[in-house]
């Protein structure tokens, strides 16, 4: 979509197109619409990133809590957004053995128990093996470092 | 629901119950979950209000932009949340004459053109006649005053 066409959208039209860029957080594209005209997609991404930076820490954690679990119930029941479904499929999570599902759920639970938000990683840049290793590593982080890391991974 | 039961909810369960308190903004209950144990419903409301106050002005406008229009297309097509549907019904907006629908849409458009967010009023505390009068009055406000007013009305 041409950036001039994007800049000509009403906020309602903008939300229809960009509303799911951040999982279940249409408030973010709804907030940054005010900064149009945008110079391009990178400019939109920069405004999203600035907006997230401007949130209190509880708000950043709120974004993370709106994220689905990797290999979680929503993936199994087909309740994910199309983008999330595709991302988890590409990383190999739609094709796990029962023992792998059970392992992933147990690690997710441990992570959520420790940090109070779900494990977030840019799944489309990783394979399920890397992701499992990463989850184990990141369980050793402190909460503030892990929150910052999860927000960075949020892609 | 007993407040002790609320305080015992995981963030996922908390979001299932409170996720729609602010229209299409589950990030808000997801953020304030961190403040449990809550002392009661008023305490939850106070945390929501504090969180909204902590947002940059663009974020407050973002919340407003996630709101449906009064007497808008979503009401007609049945795409509203149950709470919004009920609120608009109670104020009389499900029972408008075609000329009233047309008038309301025209006022809504004028308002959105002027402020860049939709007209938000606590519909359940008002009748359609009060609401129309209020919309006309508020069209005369400046943007900052109107943003603050709309956030206050957000109920």
PDB file of N, CA, C and O in Angstrom, chain B residues 59-98:
ATOM      1  N   UNK B  59      -2.109   8.477  23.531  1.00  0.00           N
ATOM      2  CA  UNK B  59      -2.661   7.213  24.019  1.00  0.00           C
ATOM      3  C   UNK B  59      -4.096   7.375  24.498  1.00  0.00           C
ATOM      4  O   UNK B  59      -4.933   6.491  24.288  1.00  0.00           O
ATOM      5  N   UNK B  60      -4.371   8.530  25.140  1.00  0.00           N
ATOM      6  CA  UNK B  60      -5.758   8.792  25.567  1.00  0.00           C
ATOM      7  C   UNK B  60      -6.660   8.887  24.332  1.00  0.00           C
ATOM      8  O   UNK B  60      -7.760   8.344  24.301  1.00  0.00           O
ATOM      9  N   UNK B  61      -6.165   9.584  23.324  1.00  0.00           N
ATOM     10  CA  UNK B  61      -6.953   9.666  22.082  1.00  0.00           C
ATOM     11  C   UNK B  61      -7.089   8.285  21.440  1.00  0.00           C
ATOM     12  O   UNK B  61      -8.116   7.965  20.848  1.00  0.00           O
ATOM     13  N   UNK B  62      -6.039   7.467  21.567  1.00  0.00           N
ATOM     14  CA  UNK B  62      -6.091   6.098  21.034  1.00  0.00           C
ATOM     15  C   UNK B  62      -7.247   5.317  21.658  1.00  0.00           C
ATOM     16  O   UNK B  62      -7.971   4.601  20.956  1.00  0.00           O
ATOM     17  N   UNK B  63      -7.416   5.459  22.972  1.00  0.00           N
ATOM     18  CA  UNK B  63      -8.541   4.777  23.644  1.00  0.00           C
ATOM     19  C   UNK B  63      -9.861   5.231  23.034  1.00  0.00           C
ATOM     20  O   UNK B  63     -10.740   4.427  22.728  1.00  0.00           O
ATOM     21  N   UNK B  64      -9.989   6.535  22.856  1.00  0.00           N
ATOM     22  CA  UNK B  64     -11.247   7.074  22.300  1.00  0.00           C
ATOM     23  C   UNK B  64     -11.485   6.525  20.893  1.00  0.00           C
ATOM     24  O   UNK B  64     -12.615   6.184  20.528  1.00  0.00           O
ATOM     25  N   UNK B  65     -10.402   6.425  20.106  1.00  0.00           N
ATOM     26  CA  UNK B  65     -10.562   5.947  18.712  1.00  0.00           C
ATOM     27  C   UNK B  65     -10.949   4.478  18.630  1.00  0.00           C
ATOM     28  O   UNK B  65     -11.362   4.012  17.573  1.00  0.00           O
ATOM     29  N   UNK B  66     -10.781   3.760  19.730  1.00  0.00           N
ATOM     30  CA  UNK B  66     -11.210   2.350  19.750  1.00  0.00           C
ATOM     31  C   UNK B  66     -12.707   2.230  20.065  1.00  0.00           C
ATOM     32  O   UNK B  66     -13.251   1.133  20.085  1.00  0.00           O
ATOM     33  N   UNK B  67     -13.336   3.363  20.334  1.00  0.00           N
ATOM     34  CA  UNK B  67     -14.764   3.385  20.659  1.00  0.00           C
ATOM     35  C   UNK B  67     -15.635   3.369  19.411  1.00  0.00           C
ATOM     36  O   UNK B  67     -15.292   4.004  18.429  1.00  0.00           O
ATOM     37  N   UNK B  68     -16.768   2.681  19.469  1.00  0.00           N
ATOM     38  CA  UNK B  68     -17.678   2.708  18.314  1.00  0.00           C
ATOM     39  C   UNK B  68     -18.440   4.041  18.266  1.00  0.00           C
ATOM     40  O   UNK B  68     -18.621   4.688  19.294  1.00  0.00           O
ATOM     41  N   UNK B  69     -18.892   4.417  17.081  1.00  0.00           N
ATOM     42  CA  UNK B  69     -19.759   5.589  16.958  1.00  0.00           C
ATOM     43  C   UNK B  69     -21.110   5.308  17.615  1.00  0.00           C
ATOM     44  O   UNK B  69     -21.615   4.183  17.552  1.00  0.00           O
ATOM     45  N   UNK B  70     -21.687   6.325  18.208  1.00  0.00           N
ATOM     46  CA  UNK B  70     -23.081   6.226  18.669  1.00  0.00           C
ATOM     47  C   UNK B  70     -23.982   6.167  17.437  1.00  0.00           C
ATOM     48  O   UNK B  70     -23.808   6.962  16.500  1.00  0.00           O
ATOM     49  N   UNK B  71     -24.905   5.218  17.443  1.00  0.00           N
ATOM     50  CA  UNK B  71     -25.836   5.068  16.318  1.00  0.00           C
ATOM     51  C   UNK B  71     -25.113   4.842  14.994  1.00  0.00           C
ATOM     52  O   UNK B  71     -25.608   5.228  13.937  1.00  0.00           O
ATOM     53  N   UNK B  72     -23.926   4.216  15.075  1.00  0.00           N
ATOM     54  CA  UNK B  72     -23.112   4.027  13.873  1.00  0.00           C
ATOM     55  C   UNK B  72     -23.354   2.684  13.197  1.00  0.00           C
ATOM     56  O   UNK B  72     -24.258   1.938  13.568  1.00  0.00           O
ATOM     57  N   UNK B  73     -22.508   2.398  12.225  1.00  0.00           N
ATOM     58  CA  UNK B  73     -22.681   1.164  11.436  1.00  0.00           C
ATOM     59  C   UNK B  73     -22.567  -0.100  12.279  1.00  0.00           C
ATOM     60  O   UNK B  73     -23.242  -1.079  12.029  1.00  0.00           O
ATOM     61  N   UNK B  74     -21.661  -0.076  13.274  1.00  0.00           N
ATOM     62  CA  UNK B  74     -21.477  -1.276  14.101  1.00  0.00           C
ATOM     63  C   UNK B  74     -22.739  -1.596  14.909  1.00  0.00           C
ATOM     64  O   UNK B  74     -23.022  -2.760  15.163  1.00  0.00           O
ATOM     65  N   UNK B  75     -23.460  -0.565  15.319  1.00  0.00           N
ATOM     66  CA  UNK B  75     -24.714  -0.818  16.031  1.00  0.00           C
ATOM     67  C   UNK B  75     -25.702  -1.489  15.084  1.00  0.00           C
ATOM     68  O   UNK B  75     -26.352  -2.480  15.427  1.00  0.00           O
ATOM     69  N   UNK B  76     -25.775  -0.945  13.852  1.00  0.00           N
ATOM     70  CA  UNK B  76     -26.728  -1.484  12.884  1.00  0.00           C
ATOM     71  C   UNK B  76     -26.394  -2.918  12.463  1.00  0.00           C
ATOM     72  O   UNK B  76     -27.274  -3.748  12.298  1.00  0.00           O
ATOM     73  N   UNK B  77     -25.073  -3.204  12.349  1.00  0.00           N
ATOM     74  CA  UNK B  77     -24.695  -4.529  11.853  1.00  0.00           C
ATOM     75  C   UNK B  77     -24.580  -5.548  12.988  1.00  0.00           C
ATOM     76  O   UNK B  77     -24.287  -6.717  12.743  1.00  0.00           O
ATOM     77  N   UNK B  78     -24.779  -5.108  14.242  1.00  0.00           N
ATOM     78  CA  UNK B  78     -24.686  -6.035  15.374  1.00  0.00           C
ATOM     79  C   UNK B  78     -23.254  -6.394  15.723  1.00  0.00           C
ATOM     80  O   UNK B  78     -22.993  -7.423  16.353  1.00  0.00           O
ATOM     81  N   UNK B  79     -22.281  -5.528  15.345  1.00  0.00           N
ATOM     82  CA  UNK B  79     -20.863  -5.847  15.585  1.00  0.00           C
ATOM     83  C   UNK B  79     -20.348  -5.302  16.922  1.00  0.00           C
ATOM     84  O   UNK B  79     -19.179  -5.455  17.243  1.00  0.00           O
ATOM     85  N   UNK B  80     -21.228  -4.675  17.701  1.00  0.00           N
ATOM     86  CA  UNK B  80     -20.783  -4.116  18.987  1.00  0.00           C
ATOM     87  C   UNK B  80     -20.593  -5.196  20.042  1.00  0.00           C
ATOM     88  O   UNK B  80     -21.172  -6.270  19.956  1.00  0.00           O
ATOM     89  N   UNK B  81     -19.798  -4.879  21.081  1.00  0.00           N
ATOM     90  CA  UNK B  81     -19.761  -5.754  22.254  1.00  0.00           C
ATOM     91  C   UNK B  81     -21.134  -5.696  22.917  1.00  0.00           C
ATOM     92  O   UNK B  81     -21.894  -4.740  22.713  1.00  0.00           O
ATOM     93  N   UNK B  82     -21.440  -6.707  23.722  1.00  0.00           N
ATOM     94  CA  UNK B  82     -22.761  -6.770  24.358  1.00  0.00           C
ATOM     95  C   UNK B  82     -23.027  -5.527  25.216  1.00  0.00           C
ATOM     96  O   UNK B  82     -24.108  -4.956  25.188  1.00  0.00           O
ATOM     97  N   UNK B  83     -21.995  -5.087  25.944  1.00  0.00           N
ATOM     98  CA  UNK B  83     -22.158  -3.927  26.814  1.00  0.00           C
ATOM     99  C   UNK B  83     -22.480  -2.659  26.014  1.00  0.00           C
ATOM    100  O   UNK B  83     -23.361  -1.879  26.388  1.00  0.00           O
ATOM    101  N   UNK B  84     -21.752  -2.466  24.920  1.00  0.00           N
ATOM    102  CA  UNK B  84     -21.987  -1.277  24.097  1.00  0.00           C
ATOM    103  C   UNK B  84     -23.381  -1.315  23.483  1.00  0.00           C
ATOM    104  O   UNK B  84     -24.085  -0.303  23.416  1.00  0.00           O
ATOM    105  N   UNK B  85     -23.746  -2.484  22.997  1.00  0.00           N
ATOM    106  CA  UNK B  85     -25.066  -2.665  22.390  1.00  0.00           C
ATOM    107  C   UNK B  85     -26.162  -2.279  23.404  1.00  0.00           C
ATOM    108  O   UNK B  85     -27.074  -1.515  23.095  1.00  0.00           O
ATOM    109  N   UNK B  86     -25.994  -2.778  24.617  1.00  0.00           N
ATOM    110  CA  UNK B  86     -26.995  -2.550  25.665  1.00  0.00           C
ATOM    111  C   UNK B  86     -27.037  -1.066  26.045  1.00  0.00           C
ATOM    112  O   UNK B  86     -28.109  -0.488  26.235  1.00  0.00           O
ATOM    113  N   UNK B  87     -25.845  -0.449  26.106  1.00  0.00           N
ATOM    114  CA  UNK B  87     -25.770   0.964  26.478  1.00  0.00           C
ATOM    115  C   UNK B  87     -26.479   1.832  25.426  1.00  0.00           C
ATOM    116  O   UNK B  87     -27.246   2.730  25.761  1.00  0.00           O
ATOM    117  N   UNK B  88     -26.228   1.524  24.152  1.00  0.00           N
ATOM    118  CA  UNK B  88     -26.847   2.316  23.083  1.00  0.00           C
ATOM    119  C   UNK B  88     -28.357   2.038  23.003  1.00  0.00           C
ATOM    120  O   UNK B  88     -29.143   2.927  22.707  1.00  0.00           O
ATOM    121  N   UNK B  89     -28.735   0.801  23.308  1.00  0.00           N
ATOM    122  CA  UNK B  89     -30.164   0.466  23.302  1.00  0.00           C
ATOM    123  C   UNK B  89     -30.890   1.243  24.414  1.00  0.00           C
ATOM    124  O   UNK B  89     -31.939   1.842  24.194  1.00  0.00           O
ATOM    125  N   UNK B  90     -30.260   1.244  25.613  1.00  0.00           N
ATOM    126  CA  UNK B  90     -30.893   1.902  26.761  1.00  0.00           C
ATOM    127  C   UNK B  90     -31.095   3.405  26.500  1.00  0.00           C
ATOM    128  O   UNK B  90     -32.058   4.002  26.966  1.00  0.00           O
ATOM    129  N   UNK B  91     -30.165   4.008  25.744  1.00  0.00           N
ATOM    130  CA  UNK B  91     -30.287   5.439  25.454  1.00  0.00           C
ATOM    131  C   UNK B  91     -31.271   5.718  24.312  1.00  0.00           C
ATOM    132  O   UNK B  91     -31.597   6.867  24.036  1.00  0.00           O
ATOM    133  N   UNK B  92     -31.720   4.672  23.652  1.00  0.00           N
ATOM    134  CA  UNK B  92     -32.724   4.845  22.600  1.00  0.00           C
ATOM    135  C   UNK B  92     -32.192   4.775  21.175  1.00  0.00           C
ATOM    136  O   UNK B  92     -32.918   5.030  20.214  1.00  0.00           O
ATOM    137  N   UNK B  93     -30.905   4.417  21.014  1.00  0.00           N
ATOM    138  CA  UNK B  93     -30.315   4.475  19.673  1.00  0.00           C
ATOM    139  C   UNK B  93     -30.618   3.276  18.781  1.00  0.00           C
ATOM    140  O   UNK B  93     -30.266   3.280  17.606  1.00  0.00           O
ATOM    141  N   UNK B  94     -31.239   2.233  19.365  1.00  0.00           N
ATOM    142  CA  UNK B  94     -31.604   1.103  18.492  1.00  0.00           C
ATOM    143  C   UNK B  94     -32.985   1.338  17.888  1.00  0.00           C
ATOM    144  O   UNK B  94     -33.475   0.530  17.116  1.00  0.00           O
ATOM    145  N   UNK B  95     -33.584   2.445  18.258  1.00  0.00           N
ATOM    146  CA  UNK B  95     -34.978   2.670  17.886  1.00  0.00           C
ATOM    147  C   UNK B  95     -35.161   4.039  17.227  1.00  0.00           C
ATOM    148  O   UNK B  95     -36.145   4.728  17.466  1.00  0.00           O
ATOM    149  N   UNK B  96     -34.184   4.429  16.392  1.00  0.00           N
ATOM    150  CA  UNK B  96     -34.228   5.750  15.766  1.00  0.00           C
ATOM    151  C   UNK B  96     -35.001   5.706  14.458  1.00  0.00           C
ATOM    152  O   UNK B  96     -34.984   4.707  13.740  1.00  0.00           O
ATOM    153  N   UNK B  97     -35.644   6.812  14.125  1.00  0.00           N
ATOM    154  CA  UNK B  97     -36.221   7.006  12.801  1.00  0.00           C
ATOM    155  C   UNK B  97     -35.080   7.250  11.808  1.00  0.00           C
ATOM    156  O   UNK B  97     -34.031   7.772  12.210  1.00  0.00           O
ATOM    157  N   UNK B  98     -35.288   6.891  10.528  1.00  0.00           N
ATOM    158  CA  UNK B  98     -34.216   7.119   9.533  1.00  0.00           C
ATOM    159  C   UNK B  98     -33.667   8.548   9.554  1.00  0.00           C
ATOM    160  O   UNK B  98     -32.452   8.750   9.454  1.00  0.00           O
TER     161      UNK B  98
END
